[in-house]
mmCIF file of C-alpha atoms in Angstrom:
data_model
loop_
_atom_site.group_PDB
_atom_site.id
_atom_site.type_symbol
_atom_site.label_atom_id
_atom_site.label_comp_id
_atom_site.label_asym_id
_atom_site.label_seq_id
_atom_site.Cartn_x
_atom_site.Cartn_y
_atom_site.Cartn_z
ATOM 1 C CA UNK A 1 -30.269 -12.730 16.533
ATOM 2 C CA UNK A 2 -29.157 -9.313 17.184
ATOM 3 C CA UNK A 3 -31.912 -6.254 16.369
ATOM 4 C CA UNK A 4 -31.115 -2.756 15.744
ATOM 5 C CA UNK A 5 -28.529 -0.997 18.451
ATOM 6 C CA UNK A 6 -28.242 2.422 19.060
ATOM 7 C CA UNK A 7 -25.535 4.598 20.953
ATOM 8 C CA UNK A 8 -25.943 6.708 23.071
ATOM 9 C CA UNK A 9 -29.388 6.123 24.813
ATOM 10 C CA UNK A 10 -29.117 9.294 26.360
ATOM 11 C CA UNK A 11 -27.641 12.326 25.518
ATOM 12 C CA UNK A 12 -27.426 15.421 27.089
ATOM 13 C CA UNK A 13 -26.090 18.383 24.982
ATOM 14 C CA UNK A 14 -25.775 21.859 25.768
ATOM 15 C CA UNK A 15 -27.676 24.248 23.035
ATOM 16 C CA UNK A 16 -25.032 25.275 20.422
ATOM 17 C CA UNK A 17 -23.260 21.814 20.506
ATOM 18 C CA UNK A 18 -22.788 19.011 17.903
ATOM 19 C CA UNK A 19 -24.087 15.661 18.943
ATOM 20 C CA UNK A 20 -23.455 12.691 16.580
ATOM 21 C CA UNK A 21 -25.629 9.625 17.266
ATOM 22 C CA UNK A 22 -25.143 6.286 16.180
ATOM 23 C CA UNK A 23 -27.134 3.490 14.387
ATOM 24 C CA UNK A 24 -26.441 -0.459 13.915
ATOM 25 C CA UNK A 25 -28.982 -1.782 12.090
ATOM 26 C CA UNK A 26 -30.117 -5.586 11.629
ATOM 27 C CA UNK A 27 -27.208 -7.035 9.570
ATOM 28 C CA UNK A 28 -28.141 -7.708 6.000
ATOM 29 C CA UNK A 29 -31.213 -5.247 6.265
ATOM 30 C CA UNK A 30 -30.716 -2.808 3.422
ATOM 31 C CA UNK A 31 -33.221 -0.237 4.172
ATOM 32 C CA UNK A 32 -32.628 2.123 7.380
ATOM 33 C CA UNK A 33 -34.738 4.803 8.647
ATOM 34 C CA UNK A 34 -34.443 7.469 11.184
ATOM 35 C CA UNK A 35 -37.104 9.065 13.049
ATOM 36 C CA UNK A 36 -37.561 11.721 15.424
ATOM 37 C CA UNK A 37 -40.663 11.127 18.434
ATOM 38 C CA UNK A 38 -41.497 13.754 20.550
ATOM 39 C CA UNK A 39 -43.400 13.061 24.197
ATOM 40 C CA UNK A 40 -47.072 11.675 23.147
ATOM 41 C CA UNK A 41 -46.490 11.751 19.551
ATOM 42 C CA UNK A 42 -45.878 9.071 17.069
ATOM 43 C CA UNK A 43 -42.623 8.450 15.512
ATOM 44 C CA UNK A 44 -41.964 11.269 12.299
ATOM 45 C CA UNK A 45 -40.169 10.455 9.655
ATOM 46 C CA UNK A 46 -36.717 12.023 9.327
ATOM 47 C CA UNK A 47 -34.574 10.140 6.718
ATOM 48 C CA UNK A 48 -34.121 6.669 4.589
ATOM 49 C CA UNK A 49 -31.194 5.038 2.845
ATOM 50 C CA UNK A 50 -31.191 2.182 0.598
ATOM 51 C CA UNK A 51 -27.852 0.898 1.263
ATOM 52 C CA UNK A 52 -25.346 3.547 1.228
ATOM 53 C CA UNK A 53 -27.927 6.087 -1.036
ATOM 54 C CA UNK A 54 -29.889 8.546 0.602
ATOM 55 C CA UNK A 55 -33.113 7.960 -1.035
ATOM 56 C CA UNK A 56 -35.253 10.944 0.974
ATOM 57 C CA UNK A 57 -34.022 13.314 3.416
ATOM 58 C CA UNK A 58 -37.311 15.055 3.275
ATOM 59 C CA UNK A 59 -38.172 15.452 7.086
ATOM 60 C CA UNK A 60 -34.641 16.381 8.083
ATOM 61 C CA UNK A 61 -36.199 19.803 9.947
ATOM 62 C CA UNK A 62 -32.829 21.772 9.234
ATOM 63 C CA UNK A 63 -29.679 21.698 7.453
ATOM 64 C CA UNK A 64 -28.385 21.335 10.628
ATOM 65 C CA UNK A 65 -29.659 17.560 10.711
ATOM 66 C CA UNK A 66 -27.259 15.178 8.197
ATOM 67 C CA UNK A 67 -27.407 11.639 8.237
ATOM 68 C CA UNK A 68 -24.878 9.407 6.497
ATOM 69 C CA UNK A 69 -24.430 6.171 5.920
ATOM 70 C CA UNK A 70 -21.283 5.639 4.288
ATOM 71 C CA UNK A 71 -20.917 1.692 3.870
ATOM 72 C CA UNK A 72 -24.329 0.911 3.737
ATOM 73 C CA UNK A 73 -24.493 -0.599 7.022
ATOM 74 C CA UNK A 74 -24.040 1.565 10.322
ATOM 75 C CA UNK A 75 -25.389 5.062 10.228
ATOM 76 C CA UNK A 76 -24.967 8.208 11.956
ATOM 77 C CA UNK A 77 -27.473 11.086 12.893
ATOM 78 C CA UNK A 78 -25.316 14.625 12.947
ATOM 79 C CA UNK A 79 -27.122 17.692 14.610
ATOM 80 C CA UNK A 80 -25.524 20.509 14.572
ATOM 81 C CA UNK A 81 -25.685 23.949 16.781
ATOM 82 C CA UNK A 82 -28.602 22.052 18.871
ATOM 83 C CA UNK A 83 -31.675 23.697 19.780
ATOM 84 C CA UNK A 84 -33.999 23.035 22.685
ATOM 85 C CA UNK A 85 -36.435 21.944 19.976
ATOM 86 C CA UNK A 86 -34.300 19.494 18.851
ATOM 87 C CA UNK A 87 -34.782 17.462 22.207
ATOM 88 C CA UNK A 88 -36.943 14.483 21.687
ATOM 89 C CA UNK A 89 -35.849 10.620 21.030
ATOM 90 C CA UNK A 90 -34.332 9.594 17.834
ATOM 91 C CA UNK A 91 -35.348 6.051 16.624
ATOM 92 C CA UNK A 92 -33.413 4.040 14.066
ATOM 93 C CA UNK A 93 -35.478 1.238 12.166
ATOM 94 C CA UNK A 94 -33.921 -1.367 9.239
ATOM 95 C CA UNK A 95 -35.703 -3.235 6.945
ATOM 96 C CA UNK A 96 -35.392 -5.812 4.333
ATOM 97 C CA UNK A 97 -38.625 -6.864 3.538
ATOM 98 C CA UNK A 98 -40.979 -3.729 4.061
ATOM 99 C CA UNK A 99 -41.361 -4.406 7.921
ATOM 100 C CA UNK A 100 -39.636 -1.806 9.652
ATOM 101 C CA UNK A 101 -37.827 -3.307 12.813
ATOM 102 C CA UNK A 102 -36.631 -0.162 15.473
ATOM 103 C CA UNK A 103 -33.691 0.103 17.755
ATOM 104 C CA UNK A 104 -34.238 1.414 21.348
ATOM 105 C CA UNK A 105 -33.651 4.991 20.747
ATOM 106 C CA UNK A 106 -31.456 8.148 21.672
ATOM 107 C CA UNK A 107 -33.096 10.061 24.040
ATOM 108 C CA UNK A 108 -31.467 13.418 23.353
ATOM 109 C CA UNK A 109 -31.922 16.609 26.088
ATOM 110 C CA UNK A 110 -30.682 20.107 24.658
ATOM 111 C CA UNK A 111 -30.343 21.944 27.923
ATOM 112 C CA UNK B 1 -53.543 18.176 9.691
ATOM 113 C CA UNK B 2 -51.894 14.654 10.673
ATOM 114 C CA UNK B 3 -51.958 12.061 7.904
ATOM 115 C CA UNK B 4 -52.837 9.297 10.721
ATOM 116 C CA UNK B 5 -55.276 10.531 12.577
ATOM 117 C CA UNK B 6 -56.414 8.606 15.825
ATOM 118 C CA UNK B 7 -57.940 9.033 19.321
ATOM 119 C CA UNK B 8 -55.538 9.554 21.624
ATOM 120 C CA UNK B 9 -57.325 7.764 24.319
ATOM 121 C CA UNK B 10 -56.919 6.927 27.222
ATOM 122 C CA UNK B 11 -59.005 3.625 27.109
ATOM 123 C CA UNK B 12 -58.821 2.387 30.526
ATOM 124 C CA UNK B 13 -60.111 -0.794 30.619
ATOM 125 C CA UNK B 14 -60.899 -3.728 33.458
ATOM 126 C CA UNK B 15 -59.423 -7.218 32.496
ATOM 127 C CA UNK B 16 -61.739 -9.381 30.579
ATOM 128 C CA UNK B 17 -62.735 -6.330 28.051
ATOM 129 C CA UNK B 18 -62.806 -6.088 24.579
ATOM 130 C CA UNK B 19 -61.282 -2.966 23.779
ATOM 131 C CA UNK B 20 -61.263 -1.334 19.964
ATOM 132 C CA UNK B 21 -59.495 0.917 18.435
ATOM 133 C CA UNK B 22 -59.869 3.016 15.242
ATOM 134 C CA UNK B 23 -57.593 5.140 12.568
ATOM 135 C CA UNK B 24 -58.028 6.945 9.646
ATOM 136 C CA UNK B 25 -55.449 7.845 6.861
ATOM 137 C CA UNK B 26 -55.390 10.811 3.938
ATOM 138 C CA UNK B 27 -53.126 9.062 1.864
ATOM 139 C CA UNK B 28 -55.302 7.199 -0.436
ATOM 140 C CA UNK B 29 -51.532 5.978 -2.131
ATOM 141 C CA UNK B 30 -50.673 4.016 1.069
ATOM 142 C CA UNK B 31 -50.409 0.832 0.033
ATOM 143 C CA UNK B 32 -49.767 -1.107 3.376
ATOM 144 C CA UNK B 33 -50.740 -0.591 7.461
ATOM 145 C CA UNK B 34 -49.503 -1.867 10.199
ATOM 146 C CA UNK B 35 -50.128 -1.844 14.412
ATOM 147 C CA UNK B 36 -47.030 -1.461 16.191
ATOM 148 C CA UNK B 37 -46.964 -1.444 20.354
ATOM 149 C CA UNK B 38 -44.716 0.987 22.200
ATOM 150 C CA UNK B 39 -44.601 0.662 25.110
ATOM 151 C CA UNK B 40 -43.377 3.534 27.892
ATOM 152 C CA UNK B 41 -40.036 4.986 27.077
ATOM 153 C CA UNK B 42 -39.392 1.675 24.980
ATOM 154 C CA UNK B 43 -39.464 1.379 21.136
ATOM 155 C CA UNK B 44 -41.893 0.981 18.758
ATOM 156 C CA UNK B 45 -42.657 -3.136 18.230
ATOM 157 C CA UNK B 46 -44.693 -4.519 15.478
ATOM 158 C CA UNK B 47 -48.238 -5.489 16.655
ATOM 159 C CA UNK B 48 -49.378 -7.151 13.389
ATOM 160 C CA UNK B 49 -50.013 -6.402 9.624
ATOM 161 C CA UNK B 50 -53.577 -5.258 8.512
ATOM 162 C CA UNK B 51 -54.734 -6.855 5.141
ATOM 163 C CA UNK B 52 -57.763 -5.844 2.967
ATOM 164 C CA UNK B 53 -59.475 -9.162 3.951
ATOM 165 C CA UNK B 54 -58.897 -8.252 7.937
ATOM 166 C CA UNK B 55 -56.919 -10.626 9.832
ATOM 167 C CA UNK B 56 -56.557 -11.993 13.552
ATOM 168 C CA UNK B 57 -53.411 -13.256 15.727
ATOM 169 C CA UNK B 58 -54.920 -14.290 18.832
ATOM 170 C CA UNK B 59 -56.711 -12.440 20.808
ATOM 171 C CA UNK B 60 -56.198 -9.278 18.171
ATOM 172 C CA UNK B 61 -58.363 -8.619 15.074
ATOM 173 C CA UNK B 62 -57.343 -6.405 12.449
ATOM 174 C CA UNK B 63 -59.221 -4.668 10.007
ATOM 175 C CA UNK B 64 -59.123 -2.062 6.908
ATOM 176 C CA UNK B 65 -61.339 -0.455 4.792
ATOM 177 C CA UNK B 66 -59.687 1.194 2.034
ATOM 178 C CA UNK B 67 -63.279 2.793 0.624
ATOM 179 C CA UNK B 68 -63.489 4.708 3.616
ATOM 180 C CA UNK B 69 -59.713 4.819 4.629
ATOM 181 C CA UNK B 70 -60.088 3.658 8.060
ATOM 182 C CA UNK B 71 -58.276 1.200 10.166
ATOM 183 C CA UNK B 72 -59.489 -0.805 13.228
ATOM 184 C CA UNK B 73 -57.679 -2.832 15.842
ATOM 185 C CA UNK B 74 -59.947 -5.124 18.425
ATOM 186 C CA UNK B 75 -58.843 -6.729 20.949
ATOM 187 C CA UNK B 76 -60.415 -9.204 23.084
ATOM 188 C CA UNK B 77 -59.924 -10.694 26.974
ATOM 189 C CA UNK B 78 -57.696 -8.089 27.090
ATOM 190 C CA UNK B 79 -54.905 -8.862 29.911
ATOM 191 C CA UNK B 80 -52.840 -6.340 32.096
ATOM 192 C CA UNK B 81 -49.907 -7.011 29.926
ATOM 193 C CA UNK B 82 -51.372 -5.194 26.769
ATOM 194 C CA UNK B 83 -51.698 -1.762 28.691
ATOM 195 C CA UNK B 84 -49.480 0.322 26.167
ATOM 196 C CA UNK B 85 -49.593 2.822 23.505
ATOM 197 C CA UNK B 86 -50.836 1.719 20.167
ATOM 198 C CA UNK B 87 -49.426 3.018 16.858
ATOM 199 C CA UNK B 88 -51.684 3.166 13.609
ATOM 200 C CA UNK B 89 -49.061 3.193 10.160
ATOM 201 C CA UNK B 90 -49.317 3.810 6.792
ATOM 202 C CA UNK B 91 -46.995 2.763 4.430
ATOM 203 C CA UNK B 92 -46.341 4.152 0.804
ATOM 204 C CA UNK B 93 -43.647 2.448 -0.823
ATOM 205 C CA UNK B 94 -41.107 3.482 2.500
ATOM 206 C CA UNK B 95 -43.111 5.980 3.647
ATOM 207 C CA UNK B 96 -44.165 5.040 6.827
ATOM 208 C CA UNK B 97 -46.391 7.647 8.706
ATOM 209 C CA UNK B 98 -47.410 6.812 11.646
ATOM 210 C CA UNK B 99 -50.683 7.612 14.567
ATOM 211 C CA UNK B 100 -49.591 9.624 17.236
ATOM 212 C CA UNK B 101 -51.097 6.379 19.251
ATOM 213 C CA UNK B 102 -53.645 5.130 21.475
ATOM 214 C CA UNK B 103 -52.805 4.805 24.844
ATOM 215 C CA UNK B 104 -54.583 1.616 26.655
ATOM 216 C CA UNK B 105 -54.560 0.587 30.709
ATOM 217 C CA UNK B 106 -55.843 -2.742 31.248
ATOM 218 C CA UNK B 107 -56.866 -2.829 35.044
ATOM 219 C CA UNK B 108 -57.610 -5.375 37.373
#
């Protein structure tokens, strides 16, 4: 069956601009999770919904990071007024039974 | 300090060799751990579930020791194909932190 999708897998942004990225997760997988992975790091923890409720937006870095997932099944990553610090790759993961299954990634560049 | 702590390696290793890896955690509320692969500029894949009583898939042995916090991945004949960056998680209750990885090279 189909995993988790993401769009874009790349991005380039200038710094200043909005970049919205997108997240398909396993259908029928009611957990999603987005992380952030900088080069020779480990995936951190940005955000988790159960369904459509936010349940932790604890690593969001900024208020410029929102996340949404409106119908509780695709989700979307918003950063706003991007920073060079903000470049890194953005992994989506879903879940429905505690193993966490991840998409390819958005590899984001803030130039 | 990280709350996954492992040695970032490299291991480089010929084919044939058994090859281990260790993590330790500071959560002592994680409740479940996992070893994912990545491999380079791919995703994160699961490797295998660690349980208190260790476990094995193959050619990979698992281990944890909640007493001392510590998790252990072995793996044995190890083959070209397992060259690749190996993530240490623990999980409390959707908190999934994860290693900053191990990075293998199987040679011939």
């Amino acid at each position: 069956g189909a995993g988790v999708s993401q769009s874009p897998r790349y991005k380039v942004a200038k710094r200043g601009q909005d970049v919205a990225l997108r997240c398909d997760p396993i259908s029928g997988h009611v957990s999603l999770f987005w992380y952030q992975q900088a080069l020779g790091q480990g995936p951190e923890f940005l955000t988790y919904f159960q369904n459509e409720a936010q349940l932790d937006k604890s690593g969001l870095p900024s208020d410029r990071f929102f996340a949404e997932r409106p119908e509780g099944s695709v989700s979307t990553l918003k950063i706003q007024r991007t920073q060079q610090e903000d470049s890194a790759v953005y992994l989506c993961a879903s879940s429905a039974t505690g193993v966490q299954y991840f998409g390819p990634g958005t590899r984001l560049l803030v130039l | 300090r990280k709350e996954v702590e492992q040695d970032p390696g490299p291991f480089n290793v010929p084919e044939g060799a058994t090859v281990a890896f260790n993590c330790t955690y500071s959560n002592s509320a994680s409740q479940s751990f996992f070893w994912y692969r990545q491999d380079c500029r791919k995703e994160p894949k699961l490797l295998m579930s660690v349980y208190s009583s260790g476990n094995e898939d193959g050619r990979f042995t698992a281990q944890l020791n909640r007493a001392s916090q510590y998790i252990s991945l072995l793996i044995r004949d190890s083959k070209l194909s397992d060259s690749a960056t190996y993530l240490c998680v623990a999980n409390n209750n959707n908190d999934m932190r994860f290693g900053a990885g191990t990075r293998l090279t199987v040679k011939p």
